[in-house]
mmCIF file of C-alpha atoms in Angstrom:
data_model
loop_
_atom_site.group_PDB
_atom_site.id
_atom_site.type_symbol
_atom_site.label_atom_id
_atom_site.label_comp_id
_atom_site.label_asym_id
_atom_site.label_seq_id
_atom_site.Cartn_x
_atom_site.Cartn_y
_atom_site.Cartn_z
ATOM 1 C CA MET A 45 24.281 17.389 -3.986
ATOM 2 C CA ALA A 46 27.038 18.819 -2.414
ATOM 3 C CA GLU A 47 27.481 19.091 1.058
ATOM 4 C CA ARG A 48 27.705 23.026 2.602
ATOM 5 C CA LEU A 49 30.895 23.279 4.563
ATOM 6 C CA THR A 50 30.582 23.740 8.444
ATOM 7 C CA ARG A 51 31.869 26.945 9.379
ATOM 8 C CA LYS A 52 34.821 25.182 11.054
ATOM 9 C CA GLU A 53 35.775 23.435 7.407
ATOM 10 C CA ARG A 54 35.575 27.090 6.161
ATOM 11 C CA ASN A 55 37.596 28.514 8.819
ATOM 12 C CA ALA A 56 40.340 25.910 8.375
ATOM 13 C CA MET A 57 40.072 25.912 4.442
ATOM 14 C CA THR A 58 40.716 30.117 4.797
ATOM 15 C CA ARG A 59 43.703 29.197 7.079
ATOM 16 C CA GLN A 60 45.199 26.731 5.035
ATOM 17 C CA SER A 61 44.837 29.363 1.882
ATOM 18 C CA LEU A 62 46.586 32.183 3.773
ATOM 19 C CA LEU A 63 49.361 29.427 4.662
ATOM 20 C CA GLY A 64 49.966 28.510 1.675
ATOM 21 C CA ALA A 65 49.751 32.463 0.128
ATOM 22 C CA ALA A 66 52.318 33.046 2.898
ATOM 23 C CA ALA A 67 54.815 30.627 2.216
ATOM 24 C CA LEU A 68 54.487 31.437 -1.795
ATOM 25 C CA LEU A 69 55.391 35.122 -0.697
ATOM 26 C CA PHE A 70 57.705 34.963 1.769
ATOM 27 C CA ALA A 71 59.659 32.475 -0.549
ATOM 28 C CA ARG A 72 59.469 34.480 -3.569
ATOM 29 C CA ASP A 73 59.369 37.994 -1.637
ATOM 30 C CA GLY A 74 61.216 37.472 1.606
ATOM 31 C CA TYR A 75 59.758 38.879 4.919
ATOM 32 C CA ALA A 76 60.130 42.334 4.974
ATOM 33 C CA SER A 77 58.508 42.817 1.387
ATOM 34 C CA THR A 78 55.710 40.286 2.271
ATOM 35 C CA SER A 79 53.005 42.603 4.137
ATOM 36 C CA VAL A 80 49.869 40.937 5.617
ATOM 37 C CA GLY A 81 47.215 42.942 3.009
ATOM 38 C CA ALA A 82 49.966 40.925 0.097
ATOM 39 C CA ILE A 83 49.135 37.633 1.975
ATOM 40 C CA ALA A 84 45.564 38.180 2.149
ATOM 41 C CA ALA A 85 45.275 39.229 -1.077
ATOM 42 C CA GLN A 86 47.339 36.326 -2.548
ATOM 43 C CA ALA A 87 45.079 34.371 -0.802
ATOM 44 C CA GLY A 88 41.766 36.030 -1.947
ATOM 45 C CA PHE A 89 40.839 37.084 1.063
ATOM 46 C CA THR A 90 40.627 40.618 3.335
ATOM 47 C CA LYS A 91 43.222 41.624 6.151
ATOM 48 C CA GLY A 92 40.582 41.323 8.173
ATOM 49 C CA ALA A 93 40.124 37.537 7.224
ATOM 50 C CA PHE A 94 44.169 37.011 7.721
ATOM 51 C CA TYR A 95 43.770 38.998 11.305
ATOM 52 C CA ALA A 96 40.698 36.076 12.430
ATOM 53 C CA ASN A 97 43.272 33.297 11.744
ATOM 54 C CA PHE A 98 46.932 35.060 12.794
ATOM 55 C CA PRO A 99 47.244 37.889 15.204
ATOM 56 C CA SER A 100 50.315 38.978 13.307
ATOM 57 C CA LYS A 101 52.670 38.758 10.405
ATOM 58 C CA ALA A 102 55.451 37.062 12.759
ATOM 59 C CA ALA A 103 52.796 34.900 13.699
ATOM 60 C CA ILE A 104 52.111 33.385 10.144
ATOM 61 C CA TYR A 105 55.917 33.292 9.253
ATOM 62 C CA LEU A 106 56.622 30.891 12.068
ATOM 63 C CA GLU A 107 54.074 28.711 11.546
ATOM 64 C CA VAL A 108 54.831 28.637 7.932
ATOM 65 C CA PHE A 109 58.881 28.241 8.282
ATOM 66 C CA GLU A 110 57.844 25.401 11.057
ATOM 67 C CA THR A 111 55.834 23.912 8.398
ATOM 68 C CA THR A 112 58.072 24.362 5.603
ATOM 69 C CA GLY A 113 61.476 23.173 7.089
ATOM 70 C CA ARG A 114 59.827 20.212 8.895
ATOM 71 C CA ALA A 115 58.437 18.924 5.412
ATOM 72 C CA SER A 116 61.621 19.167 3.608
ATOM 73 C CA LEU A 117 63.182 17.722 7.052
ATOM 74 C CA ASP A 118 60.791 14.957 6.963
ATOM 75 C CA ARG A 119 61.249 13.758 3.312
ATOM 76 C CA LEU A 120 65.255 13.970 4.207
ATOM 77 C CA ILE A 121 64.981 11.854 7.168
ATOM 78 C CA GLU A 122 62.870 9.205 5.515
ATOM 79 C CA GLY A 123 65.347 8.983 2.974
ATOM 80 C CA ILE A 124 68.259 8.681 5.552
ATOM 81 C CA GLU A 125 66.743 6.557 7.385
ATOM 82 C CA ALA A 126 65.797 3.678 4.530
ATOM 83 C CA ALA A 127 69.469 4.293 2.713
ATOM 84 C CA PRO A 128 71.237 1.394 2.219
ATOM 85 C CA ASP A 129 74.592 2.766 3.607
ATOM 86 C CA ARG A 130 77.222 5.535 4.169
ATOM 87 C CA ALA A 131 77.478 6.635 0.952
ATOM 88 C CA ALA A 132 73.547 6.563 0.386
ATOM 89 C CA ILE A 133 73.067 8.906 2.946
ATOM 90 C CA GLU A 134 75.957 11.599 1.939
ATOM 91 C CA ALA A 135 74.407 11.514 -1.643
ATOM 92 C CA LEU A 136 71.112 12.475 0.231
ATOM 93 C CA LEU A 137 72.420 15.272 1.949
ATOM 94 C CA VAL A 138 74.583 16.984 -0.977
ATOM 95 C CA ASP A 139 71.183 16.512 -2.628
ATOM 96 C CA TRP A 140 69.401 17.953 -0.227
ATOM 97 C CA ALA A 141 71.733 21.181 0.564
ATOM 98 C CA GLY A 142 72.004 21.362 -3.337
ATOM 99 C CA SER A 143 67.964 21.889 -4.279
ATOM 100 C CA ARG A 144 68.023 24.367 -1.076
ATOM 101 C CA ARG A 145 68.783 27.098 -3.674
ATOM 102 C CA ASP A 146 65.259 26.098 -5.265
ATOM 103 C CA GLY A 147 63.557 27.110 -2.238
ATOM 104 C CA GLY A 148 63.588 30.658 -2.638
ATOM 105 C CA LEU A 149 64.646 33.452 -0.068
ATOM 106 C CA TRP A 150 63.967 31.479 2.699
ATOM 107 C CA PRO A 151 67.705 31.661 4.213
ATOM 108 C CA LEU A 152 67.089 35.605 3.685
ATOM 109 C CA THR A 153 63.788 35.545 5.609
ATOM 110 C CA LEU A 154 65.362 34.453 8.969
ATOM 111 C CA LEU A 155 67.952 37.043 8.752
ATOM 112 C CA GLU A 156 64.929 39.783 8.240
ATOM 113 C CA PHE A 157 62.593 38.135 10.599
ATOM 114 C CA ALA A 158 65.561 38.469 13.075
ATOM 115 C CA ARG A 159 66.172 42.179 12.248
ATOM 116 C CA LEU A 160 62.498 42.932 12.784
ATOM 117 C CA ALA A 161 60.985 40.464 14.999
ATOM 118 C CA GLU A 162 61.098 43.002 18.391
ATOM 119 C CA ARG A 163 59.691 46.003 16.207
ATOM 120 C CA GLU A 164 57.113 43.436 15.076
ATOM 121 C CA GLY A 165 55.980 42.637 18.577
ATOM 122 C CA ALA A 166 57.684 38.978 18.124
ATOM 123 C CA SER A 167 60.624 37.390 19.730
ATOM 124 C CA VAL A 168 63.634 35.580 18.139
ATOM 125 C CA GLU A 169 63.418 33.116 20.465
ATOM 126 C CA ASP A 170 60.299 31.707 18.788
ATOM 127 C CA LEU A 171 62.415 31.215 15.795
ATOM 128 C CA ARG A 172 65.556 29.901 17.629
ATOM 129 C CA VAL A 173 62.997 27.188 19.314
ATOM 130 C CA VAL A 174 62.081 26.316 15.585
ATOM 131 C CA LEU A 175 65.408 25.905 14.352
ATOM 132 C CA ARG A 176 67.012 24.014 17.507
ATOM 133 C CA ARG A 177 64.053 21.652 16.980
ATOM 134 C CA HIS A 178 65.046 20.918 13.322
ATOM 135 C CA TRP A 179 68.806 21.060 14.074
ATOM 136 C CA ALA A 180 68.271 18.290 16.537
ATOM 137 C CA LEU A 181 66.234 15.807 14.752
ATOM 138 C CA LEU A 182 68.414 15.900 12.054
ATOM 139 C CA GLY A 183 71.532 15.449 13.700
ATOM 140 C CA THR A 184 70.060 12.966 15.614
ATOM 141 C CA VAL A 185 68.725 10.955 12.726
ATOM 142 C CA VAL A 186 72.156 10.894 11.062
ATOM 143 C CA LEU A 187 74.059 10.063 14.084
ATOM 144 C CA ARG A 188 72.185 7.040 14.604
ATOM 145 C CA ARG A 189 73.219 5.914 11.049
ATOM 146 C CA ILE A 190 76.593 7.519 10.835
ATOM 147 C CA PRO A 191 77.960 7.468 14.374
ATOM 148 C CA ALA A 192 80.793 10.361 15.677
ATOM 149 C CA ASP A 193 82.181 12.511 18.221
ATOM 150 C CA THR A 194 79.858 15.355 18.344
ATOM 151 C CA ASP A 195 76.580 16.467 19.375
ATOM 152 C CA ALA A 196 73.600 15.747 17.706
ATOM 153 C CA ASP A 197 72.365 19.472 17.980
ATOM 154 C CA THR A 198 76.073 20.845 16.279
ATOM 155 C CA LEU A 199 75.665 18.156 13.883
ATOM 156 C CA GLY A 200 72.068 19.510 12.837
ATOM 157 C CA ALA A 201 73.166 23.008 13.028
ATOM 158 C CA LEU A 202 76.202 22.527 10.899
ATOM 159 C CA LEU A 203 74.148 20.563 7.835
ATOM 160 C CA HIS A 204 71.334 23.259 8.174
ATOM 161 C CA GLU A 205 73.644 26.054 7.912
ATOM 162 C CA ILE A 206 75.666 24.453 4.911
ATOM 163 C CA ALA A 207 72.530 24.067 3.033
ATOM 164 C CA TYR A 208 70.683 27.073 4.336
ATOM 165 C CA ALA A 209 73.097 29.844 4.535
ATOM 166 C CA PRO A 210 71.870 33.112 3.238
ATOM 167 C CA ALA A 211 74.812 33.496 0.270
ATOM 168 C CA MET A 212 74.273 30.408 -0.692
ATOM 169 C CA THR A 213 70.981 31.672 -2.481
ATOM 170 C CA PHE A 214 72.739 34.298 -4.807
ATOM 171 C CA ALA A 215 76.350 33.550 -4.568
ATOM 172 C CA GLY A 216 76.345 30.997 -7.467
ATOM 173 C CA GLN A 217 79.853 28.582 -7.267
ATOM 174 C CA PRO A 218 80.601 27.187 -5.034
ATOM 175 C CA ASP A 219 77.019 26.498 -4.159
ATOM 176 C CA ALA A 220 75.511 24.549 -1.206
ATOM 177 C CA ALA A 221 75.723 20.851 -2.478
ATOM 178 C CA ASP A 222 80.076 21.587 -3.136
ATOM 179 C CA LEU A 223 80.019 22.832 0.859
ATOM 180 C CA MET A 224 78.346 19.629 1.876
ATOM 181 C CA ARG A 225 80.596 17.815 -0.291
ATOM 182 C CA LEU A 226 83.581 19.158 0.957
ATOM 183 C CA PHE A 227 82.534 18.908 4.856
ATOM 184 C CA LEU A 228 81.337 15.141 4.175
ATOM 185 C CA LYS A 229 84.659 14.301 2.962
ATOM 186 C CA GLY A 230 86.608 15.388 6.034
ATOM 187 C CA PHE A 231 83.582 14.138 8.071
ATOM 188 C CA ALA A 232 84.050 10.759 6.551
ATOM 189 C CA ARG A 233 87.917 10.697 7.458
ATOM 190 C CA ASP A 234 87.172 11.517 10.978
ATOM 191 C CA GLY A 235 84.972 8.785 11.571
ATOM 192 C CA GLU A 236 87.151 6.431 10.224
ATOM 193 C CA SER A 237 90.300 8.008 12.279
ATOM 194 C CA ARG A 238 88.272 7.359 15.160
ATOM 195 C CA ARG A 239 87.804 3.378 14.243
#
């Protein structure tokens, strides 16, 4: 006989369903075009269930942005830490940048969120905090493996900007992998000239 879920377990499942629906819709349709009603409907709930779990569309966006970005970053970092040499690390960074195109409209959602945040009672500063945390993490890990004359925040920001540049979602060629390759070629020469 199946056990009945507790209220706390049901609430957690509802919250996860809403987060999954929001991630899908933000990536597919963007921030501006995704409504609270659409998120609730995609998850199979009402707007009331949405508001019982999140105070606003901005709040769910920030949580989804943090967890989605962090999951991608954690996979990349795991690969960098296990990589046998610099060439393998560079290949991982190029593949990571190239795969961002398949992630949907996330880069454009940043611009939409920044444009609409104040109007929706949110703060762009909350988004900055998430971005800076991700930049610092990636930059720190790369600099541990490939020493260079820069700080972790700047390197992490540059790597993220190459991979997630909004134009890369629709421009075609060059793509983010091409740009990452070009940067790493110069980064390699810069590191070698300091030895």
